[in-house]
Short mmCIF file of C-alpha atoms in Angstrom, two decimals:
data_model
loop_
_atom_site.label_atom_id
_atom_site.label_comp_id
_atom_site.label_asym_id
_atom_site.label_seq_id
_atom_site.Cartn_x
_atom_site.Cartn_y
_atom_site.Cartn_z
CA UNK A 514 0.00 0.00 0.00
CA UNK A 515 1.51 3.84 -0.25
CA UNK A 516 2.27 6.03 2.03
CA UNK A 517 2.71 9.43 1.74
CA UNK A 518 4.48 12.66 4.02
CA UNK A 519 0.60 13.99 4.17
CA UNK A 520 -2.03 11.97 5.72
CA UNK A 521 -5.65 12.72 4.57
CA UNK A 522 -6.88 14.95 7.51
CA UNK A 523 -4.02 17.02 6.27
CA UNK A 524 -5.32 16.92 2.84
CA UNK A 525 -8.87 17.70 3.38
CA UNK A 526 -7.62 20.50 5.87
CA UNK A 527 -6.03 22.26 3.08
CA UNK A 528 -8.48 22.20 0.67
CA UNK A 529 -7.00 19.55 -1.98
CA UNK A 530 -10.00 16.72 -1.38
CA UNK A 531 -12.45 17.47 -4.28
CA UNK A 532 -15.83 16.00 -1.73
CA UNK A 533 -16.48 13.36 -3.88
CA UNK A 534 -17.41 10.91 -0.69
CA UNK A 535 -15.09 8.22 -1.56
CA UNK A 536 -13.68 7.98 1.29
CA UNK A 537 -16.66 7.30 3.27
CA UNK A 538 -16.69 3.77 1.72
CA UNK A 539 -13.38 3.25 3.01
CA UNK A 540 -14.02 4.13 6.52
CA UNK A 541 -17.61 4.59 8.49
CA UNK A 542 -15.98 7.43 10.48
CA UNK A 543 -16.06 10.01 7.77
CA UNK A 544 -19.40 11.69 7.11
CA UNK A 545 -19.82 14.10 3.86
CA UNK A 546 -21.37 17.46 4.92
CA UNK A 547 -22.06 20.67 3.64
CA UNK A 548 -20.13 23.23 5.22
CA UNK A 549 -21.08 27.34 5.64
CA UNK A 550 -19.53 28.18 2.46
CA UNK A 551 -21.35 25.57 0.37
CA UNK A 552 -18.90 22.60 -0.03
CA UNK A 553 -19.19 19.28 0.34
CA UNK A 554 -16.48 18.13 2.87
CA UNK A 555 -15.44 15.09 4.67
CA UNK A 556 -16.02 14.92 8.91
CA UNK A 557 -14.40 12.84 10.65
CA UNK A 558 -16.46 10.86 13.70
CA UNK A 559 -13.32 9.95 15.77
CA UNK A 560 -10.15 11.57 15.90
CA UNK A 561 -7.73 10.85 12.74
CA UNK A 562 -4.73 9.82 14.87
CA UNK A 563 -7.08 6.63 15.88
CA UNK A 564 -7.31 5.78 12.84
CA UNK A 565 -5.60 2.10 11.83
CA UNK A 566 -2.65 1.82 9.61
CA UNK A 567 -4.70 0.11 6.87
CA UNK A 568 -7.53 2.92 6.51
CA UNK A 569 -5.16 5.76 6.86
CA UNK A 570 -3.36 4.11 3.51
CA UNK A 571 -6.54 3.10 1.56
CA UNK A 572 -7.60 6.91 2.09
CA UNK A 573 -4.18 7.91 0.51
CA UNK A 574 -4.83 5.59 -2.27
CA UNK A 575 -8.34 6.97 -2.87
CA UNK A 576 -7.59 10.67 -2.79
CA UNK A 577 -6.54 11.63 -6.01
CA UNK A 578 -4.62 14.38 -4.51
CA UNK A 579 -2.02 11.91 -2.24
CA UNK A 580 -2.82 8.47 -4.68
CA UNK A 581 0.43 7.01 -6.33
CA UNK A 582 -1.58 6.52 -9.44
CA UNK A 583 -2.05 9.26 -11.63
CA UNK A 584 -4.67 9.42 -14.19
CA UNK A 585 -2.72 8.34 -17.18
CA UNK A 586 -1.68 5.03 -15.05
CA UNK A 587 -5.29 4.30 -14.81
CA UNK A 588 -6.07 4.42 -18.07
CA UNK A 589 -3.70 2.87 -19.61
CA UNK A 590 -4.61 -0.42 -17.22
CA UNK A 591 -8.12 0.02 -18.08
CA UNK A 592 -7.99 0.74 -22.27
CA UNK A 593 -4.36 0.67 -23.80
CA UNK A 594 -4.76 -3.43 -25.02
CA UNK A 595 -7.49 -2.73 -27.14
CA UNK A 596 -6.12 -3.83 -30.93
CA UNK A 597 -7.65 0.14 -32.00
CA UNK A 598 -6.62 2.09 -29.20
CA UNK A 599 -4.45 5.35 -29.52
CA UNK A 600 -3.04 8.05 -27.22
CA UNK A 601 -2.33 11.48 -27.29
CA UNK A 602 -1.01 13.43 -24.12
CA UNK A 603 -3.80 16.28 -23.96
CA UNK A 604 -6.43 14.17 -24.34
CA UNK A 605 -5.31 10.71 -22.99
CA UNK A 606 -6.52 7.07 -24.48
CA UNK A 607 -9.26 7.26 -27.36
CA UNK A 608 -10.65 4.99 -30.33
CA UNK A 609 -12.64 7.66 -31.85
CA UNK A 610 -13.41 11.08 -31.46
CA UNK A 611 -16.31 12.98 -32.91
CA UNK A 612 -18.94 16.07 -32.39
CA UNK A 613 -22.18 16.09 -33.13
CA UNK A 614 -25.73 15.51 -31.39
CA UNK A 615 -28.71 13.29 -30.69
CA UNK A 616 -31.24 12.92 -33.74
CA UNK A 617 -33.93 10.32 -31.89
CA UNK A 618 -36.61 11.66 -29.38
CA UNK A 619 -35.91 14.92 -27.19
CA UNK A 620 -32.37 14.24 -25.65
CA UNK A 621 -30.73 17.06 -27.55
CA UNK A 622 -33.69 19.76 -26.77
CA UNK A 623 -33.82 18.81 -23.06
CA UNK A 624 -29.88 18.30 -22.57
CA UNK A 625 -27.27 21.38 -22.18
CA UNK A 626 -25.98 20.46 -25.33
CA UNK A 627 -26.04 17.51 -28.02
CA UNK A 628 -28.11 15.32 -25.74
CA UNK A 629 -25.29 12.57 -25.52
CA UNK A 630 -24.70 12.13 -21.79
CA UNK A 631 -28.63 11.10 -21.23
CA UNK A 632 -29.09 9.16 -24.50
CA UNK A 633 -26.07 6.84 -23.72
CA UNK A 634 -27.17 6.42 -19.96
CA UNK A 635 -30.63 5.28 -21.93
CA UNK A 636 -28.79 3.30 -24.53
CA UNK A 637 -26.54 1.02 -21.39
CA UNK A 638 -30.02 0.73 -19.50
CA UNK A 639 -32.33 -0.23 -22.69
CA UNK A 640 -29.44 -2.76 -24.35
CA UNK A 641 -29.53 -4.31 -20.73
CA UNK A 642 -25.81 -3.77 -20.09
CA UNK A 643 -26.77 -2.05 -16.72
CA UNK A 644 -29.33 -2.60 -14.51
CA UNK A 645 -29.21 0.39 -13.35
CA UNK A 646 -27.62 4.30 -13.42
CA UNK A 647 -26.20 6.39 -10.95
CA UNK A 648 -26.84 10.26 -12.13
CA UNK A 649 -27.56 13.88 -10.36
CA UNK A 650 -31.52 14.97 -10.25
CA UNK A 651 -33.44 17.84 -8.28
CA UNK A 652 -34.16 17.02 -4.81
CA UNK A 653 -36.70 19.64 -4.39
CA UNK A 654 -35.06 20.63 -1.39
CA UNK A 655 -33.83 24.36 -1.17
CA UNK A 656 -30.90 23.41 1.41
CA UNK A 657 -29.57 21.06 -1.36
CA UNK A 658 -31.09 21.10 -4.44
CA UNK A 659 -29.08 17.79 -6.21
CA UNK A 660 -28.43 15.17 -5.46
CA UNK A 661 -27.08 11.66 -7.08
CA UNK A 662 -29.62 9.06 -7.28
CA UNK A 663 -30.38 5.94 -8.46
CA UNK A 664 -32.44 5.44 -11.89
CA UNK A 665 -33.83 2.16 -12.70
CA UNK A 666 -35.50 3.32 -16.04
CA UNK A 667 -35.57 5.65 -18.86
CA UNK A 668 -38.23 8.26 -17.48
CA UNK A 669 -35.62 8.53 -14.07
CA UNK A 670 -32.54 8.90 -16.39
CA UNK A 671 -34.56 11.82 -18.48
CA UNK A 672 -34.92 13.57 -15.12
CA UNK A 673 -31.31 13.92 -14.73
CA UNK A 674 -30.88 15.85 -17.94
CA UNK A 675 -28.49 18.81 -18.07
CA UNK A 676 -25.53 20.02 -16.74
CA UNK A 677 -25.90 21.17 -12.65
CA UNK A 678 -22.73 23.65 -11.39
CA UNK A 679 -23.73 22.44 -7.92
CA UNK A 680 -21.98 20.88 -5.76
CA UNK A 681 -23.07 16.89 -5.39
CA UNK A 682 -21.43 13.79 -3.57
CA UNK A 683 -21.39 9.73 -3.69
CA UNK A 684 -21.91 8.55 0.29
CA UNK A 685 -25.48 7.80 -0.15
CA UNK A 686 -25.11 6.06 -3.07
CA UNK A 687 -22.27 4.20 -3.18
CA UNK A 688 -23.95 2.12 0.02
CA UNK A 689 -27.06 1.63 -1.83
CA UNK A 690 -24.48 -0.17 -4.75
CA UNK A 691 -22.45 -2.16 -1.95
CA UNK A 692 -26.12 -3.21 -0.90
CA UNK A 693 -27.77 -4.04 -3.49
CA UNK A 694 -26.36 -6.26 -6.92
CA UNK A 695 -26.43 -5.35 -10.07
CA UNK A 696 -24.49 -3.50 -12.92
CA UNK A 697 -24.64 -0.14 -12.73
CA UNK A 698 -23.29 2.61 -14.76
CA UNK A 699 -22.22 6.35 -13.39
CA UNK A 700 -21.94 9.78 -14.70
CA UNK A 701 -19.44 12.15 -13.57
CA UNK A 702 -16.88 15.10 -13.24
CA UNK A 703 -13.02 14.00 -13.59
CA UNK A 704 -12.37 13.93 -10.01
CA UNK A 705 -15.19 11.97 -9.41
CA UNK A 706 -14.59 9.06 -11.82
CA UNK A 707 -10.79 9.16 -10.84
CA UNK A 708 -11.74 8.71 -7.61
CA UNK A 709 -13.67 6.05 -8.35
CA UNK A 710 -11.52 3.81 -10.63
CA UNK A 711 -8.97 4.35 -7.51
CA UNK A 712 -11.75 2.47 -5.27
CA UNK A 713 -12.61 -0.07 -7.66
CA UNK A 714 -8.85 -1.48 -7.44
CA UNK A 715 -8.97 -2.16 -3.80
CA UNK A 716 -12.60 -2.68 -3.55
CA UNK A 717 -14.09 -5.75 -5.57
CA UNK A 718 -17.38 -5.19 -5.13
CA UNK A 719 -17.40 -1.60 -6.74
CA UNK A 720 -15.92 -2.77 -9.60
CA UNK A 721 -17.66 -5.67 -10.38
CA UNK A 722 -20.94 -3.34 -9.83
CA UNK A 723 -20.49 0.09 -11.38
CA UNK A 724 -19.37 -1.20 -14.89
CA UNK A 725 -19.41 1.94 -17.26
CA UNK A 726 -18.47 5.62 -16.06
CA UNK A 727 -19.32 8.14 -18.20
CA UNK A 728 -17.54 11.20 -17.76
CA UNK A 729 -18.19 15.21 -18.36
CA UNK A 730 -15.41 17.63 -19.46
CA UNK A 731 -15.39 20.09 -16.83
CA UNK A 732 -13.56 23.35 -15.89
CA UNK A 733 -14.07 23.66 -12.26
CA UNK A 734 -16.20 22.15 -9.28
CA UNK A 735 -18.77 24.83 -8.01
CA UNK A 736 -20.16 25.30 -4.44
CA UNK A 737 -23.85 25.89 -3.53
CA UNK A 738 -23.17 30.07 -3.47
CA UNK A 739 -23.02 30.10 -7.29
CA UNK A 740 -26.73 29.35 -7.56
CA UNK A 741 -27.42 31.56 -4.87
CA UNK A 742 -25.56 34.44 -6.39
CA UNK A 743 -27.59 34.12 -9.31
CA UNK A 744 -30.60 33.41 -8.26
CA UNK A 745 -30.47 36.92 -5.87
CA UNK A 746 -29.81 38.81 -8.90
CA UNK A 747 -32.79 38.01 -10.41
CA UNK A 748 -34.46 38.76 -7.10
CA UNK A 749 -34.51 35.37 -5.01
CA UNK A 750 -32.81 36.08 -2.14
CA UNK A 751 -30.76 33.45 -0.33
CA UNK A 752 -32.57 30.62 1.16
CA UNK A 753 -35.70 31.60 -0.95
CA UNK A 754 -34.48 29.54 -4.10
CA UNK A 755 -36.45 26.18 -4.81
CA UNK A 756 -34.96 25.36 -8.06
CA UNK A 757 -32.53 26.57 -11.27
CA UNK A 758 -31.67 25.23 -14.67
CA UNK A 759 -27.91 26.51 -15.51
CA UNK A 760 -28.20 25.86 -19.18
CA UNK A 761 -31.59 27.55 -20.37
CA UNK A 762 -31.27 26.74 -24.47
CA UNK A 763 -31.99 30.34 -26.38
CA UNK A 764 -33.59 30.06 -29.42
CA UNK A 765 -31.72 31.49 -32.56
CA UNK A 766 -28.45 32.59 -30.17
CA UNK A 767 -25.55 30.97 -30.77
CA UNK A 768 -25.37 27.72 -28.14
CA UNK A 769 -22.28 29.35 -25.98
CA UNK A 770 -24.83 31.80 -25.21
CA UNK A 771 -27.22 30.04 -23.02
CA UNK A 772 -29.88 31.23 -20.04
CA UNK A 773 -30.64 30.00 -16.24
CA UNK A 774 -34.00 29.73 -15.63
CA UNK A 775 -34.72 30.00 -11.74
CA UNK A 776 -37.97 29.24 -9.34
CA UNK A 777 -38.32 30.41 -5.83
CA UNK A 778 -40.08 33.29 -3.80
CA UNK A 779 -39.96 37.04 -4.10
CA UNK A 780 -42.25 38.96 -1.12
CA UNK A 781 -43.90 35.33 -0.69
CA UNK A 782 -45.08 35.10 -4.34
CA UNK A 783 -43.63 32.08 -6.41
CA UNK A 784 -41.47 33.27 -9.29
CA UNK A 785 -40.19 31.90 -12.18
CA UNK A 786 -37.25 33.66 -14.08
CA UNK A 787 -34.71 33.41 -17.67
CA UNK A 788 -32.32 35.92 -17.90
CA UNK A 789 -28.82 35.39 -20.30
CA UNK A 790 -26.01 34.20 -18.19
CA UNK A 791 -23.70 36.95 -19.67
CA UNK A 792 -26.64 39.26 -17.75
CA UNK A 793 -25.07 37.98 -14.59
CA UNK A 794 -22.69 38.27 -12.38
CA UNK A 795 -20.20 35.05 -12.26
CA UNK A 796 -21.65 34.44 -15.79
CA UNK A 797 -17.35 35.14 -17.07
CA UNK A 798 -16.19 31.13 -16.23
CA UNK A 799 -12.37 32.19 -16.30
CA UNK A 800 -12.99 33.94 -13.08
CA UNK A 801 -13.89 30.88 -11.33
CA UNK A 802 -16.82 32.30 -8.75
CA UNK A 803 -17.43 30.09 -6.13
CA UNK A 804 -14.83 27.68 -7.35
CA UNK A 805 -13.71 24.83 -4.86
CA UNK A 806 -10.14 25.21 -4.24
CA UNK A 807 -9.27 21.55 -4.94
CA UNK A 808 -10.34 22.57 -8.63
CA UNK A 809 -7.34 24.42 -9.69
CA UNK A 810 -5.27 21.69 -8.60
CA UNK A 811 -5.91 18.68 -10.83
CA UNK A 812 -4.53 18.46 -14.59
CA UNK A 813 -7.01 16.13 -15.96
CA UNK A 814 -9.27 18.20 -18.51
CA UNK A 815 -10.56 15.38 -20.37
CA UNK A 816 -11.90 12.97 -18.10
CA UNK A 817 -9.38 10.86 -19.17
CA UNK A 818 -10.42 7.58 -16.57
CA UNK A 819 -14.09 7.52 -17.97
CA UNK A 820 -15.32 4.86 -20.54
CA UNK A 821 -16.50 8.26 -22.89
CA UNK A 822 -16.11 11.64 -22.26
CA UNK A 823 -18.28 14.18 -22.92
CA UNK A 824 -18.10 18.65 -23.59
CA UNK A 825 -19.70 20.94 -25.16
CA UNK A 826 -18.44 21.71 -28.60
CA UNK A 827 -17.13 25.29 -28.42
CA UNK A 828 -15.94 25.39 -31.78
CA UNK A 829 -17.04 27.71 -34.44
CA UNK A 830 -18.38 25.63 -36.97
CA UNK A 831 -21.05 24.29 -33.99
CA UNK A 832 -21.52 27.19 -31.31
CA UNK A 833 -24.21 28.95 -34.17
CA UNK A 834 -26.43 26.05 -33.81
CA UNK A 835 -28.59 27.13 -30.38
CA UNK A 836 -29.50 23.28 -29.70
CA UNK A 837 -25.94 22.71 -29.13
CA UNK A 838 -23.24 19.87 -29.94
CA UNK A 839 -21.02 17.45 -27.55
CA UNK A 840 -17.64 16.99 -28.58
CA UNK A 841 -17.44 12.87 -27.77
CA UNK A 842 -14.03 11.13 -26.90
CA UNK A 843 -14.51 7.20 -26.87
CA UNK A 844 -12.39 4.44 -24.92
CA UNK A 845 -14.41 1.70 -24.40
CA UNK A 846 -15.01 -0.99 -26.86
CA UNK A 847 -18.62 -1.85 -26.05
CA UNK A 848 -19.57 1.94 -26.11
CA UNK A 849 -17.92 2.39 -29.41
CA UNK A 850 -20.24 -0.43 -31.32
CA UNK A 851 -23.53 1.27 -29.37
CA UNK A 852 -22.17 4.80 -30.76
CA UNK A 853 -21.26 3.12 -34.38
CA UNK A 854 -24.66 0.92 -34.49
CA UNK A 855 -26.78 4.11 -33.28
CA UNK A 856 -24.93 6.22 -36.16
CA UNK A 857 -25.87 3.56 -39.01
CA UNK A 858 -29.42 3.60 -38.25
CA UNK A 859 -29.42 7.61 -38.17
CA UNK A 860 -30.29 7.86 -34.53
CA UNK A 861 -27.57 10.17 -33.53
CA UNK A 862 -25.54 12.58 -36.09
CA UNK A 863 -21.39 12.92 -35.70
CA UNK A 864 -18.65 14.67 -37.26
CA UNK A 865 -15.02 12.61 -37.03
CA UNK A 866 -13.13 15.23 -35.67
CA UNK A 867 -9.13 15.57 -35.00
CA UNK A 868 -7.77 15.46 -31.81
CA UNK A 869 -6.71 19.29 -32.19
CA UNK A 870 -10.19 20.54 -32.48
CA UNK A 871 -10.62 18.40 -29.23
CA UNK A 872 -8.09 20.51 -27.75
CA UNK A 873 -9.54 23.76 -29.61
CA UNK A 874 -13.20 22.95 -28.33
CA UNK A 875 -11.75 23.40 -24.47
CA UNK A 876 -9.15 25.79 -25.30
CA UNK A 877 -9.65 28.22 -22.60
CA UNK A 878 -9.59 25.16 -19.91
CA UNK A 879 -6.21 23.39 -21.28
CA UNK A 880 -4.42 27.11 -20.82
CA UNK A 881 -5.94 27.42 -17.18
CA UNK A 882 -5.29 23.60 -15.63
CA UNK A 883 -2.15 22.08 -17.57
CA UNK A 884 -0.54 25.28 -19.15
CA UNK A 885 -0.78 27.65 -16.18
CA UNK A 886 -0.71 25.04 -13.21
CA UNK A 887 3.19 25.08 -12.88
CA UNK A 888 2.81 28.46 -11.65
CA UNK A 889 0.20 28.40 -8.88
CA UNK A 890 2.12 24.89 -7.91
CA UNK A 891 5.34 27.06 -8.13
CA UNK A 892 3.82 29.43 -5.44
CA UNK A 893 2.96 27.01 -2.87
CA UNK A 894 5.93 25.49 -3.12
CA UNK A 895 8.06 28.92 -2.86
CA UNK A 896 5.86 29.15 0.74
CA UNK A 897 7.25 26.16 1.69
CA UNK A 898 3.75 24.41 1.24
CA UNK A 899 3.10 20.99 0.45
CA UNK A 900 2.17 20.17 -3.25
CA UNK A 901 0.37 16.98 -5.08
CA UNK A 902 2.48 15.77 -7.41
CA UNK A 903 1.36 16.73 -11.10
CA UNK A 904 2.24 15.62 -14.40
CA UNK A 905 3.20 19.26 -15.68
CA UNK A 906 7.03 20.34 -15.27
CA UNK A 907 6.48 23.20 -12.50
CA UNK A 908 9.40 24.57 -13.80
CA UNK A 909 7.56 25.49 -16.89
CA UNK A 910 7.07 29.65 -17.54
CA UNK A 911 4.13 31.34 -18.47
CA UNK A 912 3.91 34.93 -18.37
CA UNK A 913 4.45 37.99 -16.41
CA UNK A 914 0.39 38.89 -17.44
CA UNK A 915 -1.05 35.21 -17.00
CA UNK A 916 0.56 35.13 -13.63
CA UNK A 917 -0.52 38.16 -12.53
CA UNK A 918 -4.32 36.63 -13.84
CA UNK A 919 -3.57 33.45 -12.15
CA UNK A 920 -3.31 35.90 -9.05
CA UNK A 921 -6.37 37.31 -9.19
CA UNK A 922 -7.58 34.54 -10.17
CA UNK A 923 -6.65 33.03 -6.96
CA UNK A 924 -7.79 36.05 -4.94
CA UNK A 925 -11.74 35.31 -6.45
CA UNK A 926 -11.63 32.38 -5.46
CA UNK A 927 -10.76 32.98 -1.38
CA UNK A 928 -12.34 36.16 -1.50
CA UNK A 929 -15.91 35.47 -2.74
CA UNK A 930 -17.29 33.23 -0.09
CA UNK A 931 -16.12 35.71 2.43
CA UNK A 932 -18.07 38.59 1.25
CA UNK A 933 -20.67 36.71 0.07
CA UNK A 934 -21.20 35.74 3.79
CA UNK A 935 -21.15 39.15 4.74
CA UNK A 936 -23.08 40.33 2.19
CA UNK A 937 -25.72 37.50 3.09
CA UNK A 938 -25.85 39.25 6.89
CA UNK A 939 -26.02 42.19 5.67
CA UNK A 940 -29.08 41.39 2.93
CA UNK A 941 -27.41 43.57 0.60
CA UNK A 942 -26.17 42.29 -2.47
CA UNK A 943 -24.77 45.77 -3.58
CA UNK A 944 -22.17 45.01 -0.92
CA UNK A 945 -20.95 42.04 -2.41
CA UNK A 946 -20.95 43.87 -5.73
CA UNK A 947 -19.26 46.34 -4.53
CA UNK A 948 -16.04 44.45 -2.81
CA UNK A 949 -15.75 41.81 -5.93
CA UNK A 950 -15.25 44.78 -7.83
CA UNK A 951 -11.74 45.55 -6.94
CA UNK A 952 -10.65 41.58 -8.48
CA UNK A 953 -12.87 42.37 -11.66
CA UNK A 954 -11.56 45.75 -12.23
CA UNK A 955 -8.06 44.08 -12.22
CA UNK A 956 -8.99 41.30 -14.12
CA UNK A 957 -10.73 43.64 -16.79
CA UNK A 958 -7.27 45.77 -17.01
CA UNK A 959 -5.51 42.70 -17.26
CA UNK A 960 -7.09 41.21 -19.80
CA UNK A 961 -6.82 44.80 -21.79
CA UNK A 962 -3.18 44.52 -21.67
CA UNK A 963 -3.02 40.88 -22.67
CA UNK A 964 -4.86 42.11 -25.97
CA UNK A 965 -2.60 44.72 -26.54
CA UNK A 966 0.50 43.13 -26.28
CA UNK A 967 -1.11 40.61 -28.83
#
């Protein structure tokens, strides 16, 4: 087993555990709750230090932060003997890459983009390869408003349509799949499915139960705030907001410029509200608003553990389309021939693609977590902190001006849950306004000068 100068506590104390609950299957003494600033985050029962030697290494293993195995050593044991396969650093294992979108019933319409992530949750269940699917619904609870859940058939998957920047975790879940047998098949975020494929080799019952991950591209984790914050500038004050849908499709806008669509209670009256995300405030994703701080800490853009990956398609010759496109990265054999049969019979509609307008679809996210992680691993290390090891050189440069937007960057991120607090006590939202200003002013000048210097 490894071992490792940082225990877990340590890790978890410092903000490098991404709350995924994985390491509540390792251990009963950890409970997953939601802290004051809207993160999910692991509580211990008892005291670490009585912890046994065997625990204390399985959650080392686990944590993708401390593990020994990185993501590309995971991969390649789970897809580099297939006769087909090839690699590419950015992107990791693949045997096809395309972009495209769901022709059959309403998966494109109700999804955030092409419809892929539901319709091949639907294709696993119908072709009886799982029993059953593990995905993120509304709870119709305002205190925590998704959840993951169990779906046992098409109707349940169709209610976990969309993309949710909401912060979700796998405790409850994961003991209904240790419980009960079956296959089942999971969707999730990179850290998430890492984490998971890191369980699965030291627990057999995991992985001879949750047989297919399917895994979203995504730039960063959000907490709970984020809805919040933009659900009180449309009026909905904190604690007032019963639900939100983050990717509202706009009909004849391009499909990078998308809508929420919030319900909740204004003076007692139930509302229900669209306004453009580029209306809002946090609606700019570089600045990272309400971003967990484990999130700029990982280099894995492409989900590269999962059995298919999917992103939106931000790519010119697709964003003018308003129902959107997924960009679709496959690995797994089985999910190939479903992808290649559907495609025959004119279910679905894809676009081969190269791997460099895989890269070019998630440009913006490549420069931010592989190109520009050296640095803010560089800093922490100049402080004499501790560091996860990485597969980027941290000796690698980058610019006086992208450091200096890596800084403020940085400074969002701590900043906004403090004065969001305060602004929350305060029930004034011009306050919060009013202090995030000095980061976006920067950020704005920044930017400026990057453009001129171009």
């Amino acid at each position: 087993m490894y071992t490792n100068k940082k225990n877990y506590d340590e890790i978890v104390r410092e903000k490098y555990d991404f709350g995924t609950g994985i390491s509540t299957v390792v251990t009963d003494n950890i409970k997953m709750i939601l802290n004051e600033h809207g993160e999910y985050v692991p509580t211990f029962l008892e005291p670490f230090s009585t912890f046994d030697s065997e625990k204390i290494e399985k959650l080392a293993y686990t944590c993708s932060s401390l593990s020994p195995r990185n993501e590309y050593d995971v991969a390649k044991s789970l897809f580099s003997s297939q006769n087909d396969i090839k690699f590419d650093e950015r992107i990791g294992f693949y045997n096809a890459l395309y972009a495209g979108y769901v022709i059959e019933g309403h998966y494109r319409k109700n999804g955030s983009s092409g419809g892929f992530a539901t319709w091949i949750l639907k294709e696993l269940l119908e072709q009886k390869y799982v029993d059953y699917v593990i995905n993120v619904k509304a709870t119709q609870h305002p205190e925590k408003l998704f959840s993951y859940s169990i779906s046992k058939s098409v109707e349940e998957i169709i209610k976990g349509s969309k993309t949710k920047y909401y912060p979700v975790e796998l405790s409850e879940v994961l003991k209904i799949v240790k419980e009960v047998p079956g296959k089942y098949a999971i969707i999730g975020l990179p850290s998430f499915i890492m984490e998971l494929r890191l369980l699965s080799e030291i627990d057999e019952t995991i992985k001879e139960r949750i047989t297919f991950m399917i895994g979203l591209v995504c730039g960063h984790q959000k907490s709970s705030k984020f809805a919040d914050i933009l659900a009180w500038q449309c009026g909905i004050k904190p604690g007032e907001l019963k639900s939100i849908d983050f990717r509202k499709k706009i009909e004849n806008q391009p499909s990078s410029s998308y809508g929420i669509e919030v319900t909740g209670t204004i003076d007692g009256e139930e509302v229900r509200i669209v306004k453009e995300m580029k209306e809002l405030y946090g609606g700019d994703w570089g600045k990272g608003l309400f971003k967990i701080r484990a999130s700029d800490f990982t280099d894995d853009v492409m989900n590269e553990t999962a059995d298919i990956t999917l992103g939106d398609a931000w790519l010119p010759e697709y964003t003018m389309d308003s129902e959107g496109n997924n960009i679709v990265i496959i690995r797994n054999p089985i999910i190939k021939r479903i992808v290649e049969k559907a495609l025959t019979e004119g279910r679905i509609k894809l676009d081969e693609i190269s791997v460099s307008k895989i890269i070019e679809s998630q440009a913006a996210h490549y420069r931010h977590t592989q190109e520009e992680l050296p640095y803010r691993l560089r800093k922490r290390e100049k402080r004499n902190e501790w560091i996860p090891k990485k597969r980027v050189d941290i000796r690698e440069p980058i610019s006086f001006i992208r450091k200096r937007i890596q800084d403020v960057r940085e400074n969002i991120c701590l900043k906004a849950p403090i004065h969001y607090d305060e602004a929350v006590k305060r029930n004034n939202l011009d306050y919060f306004m009013k202090k995030m200003s000095l980061y976006d002013n920067a950020y704005r000048v920044l930017y400026k000068i990057q453009r001129l210097l171009k």
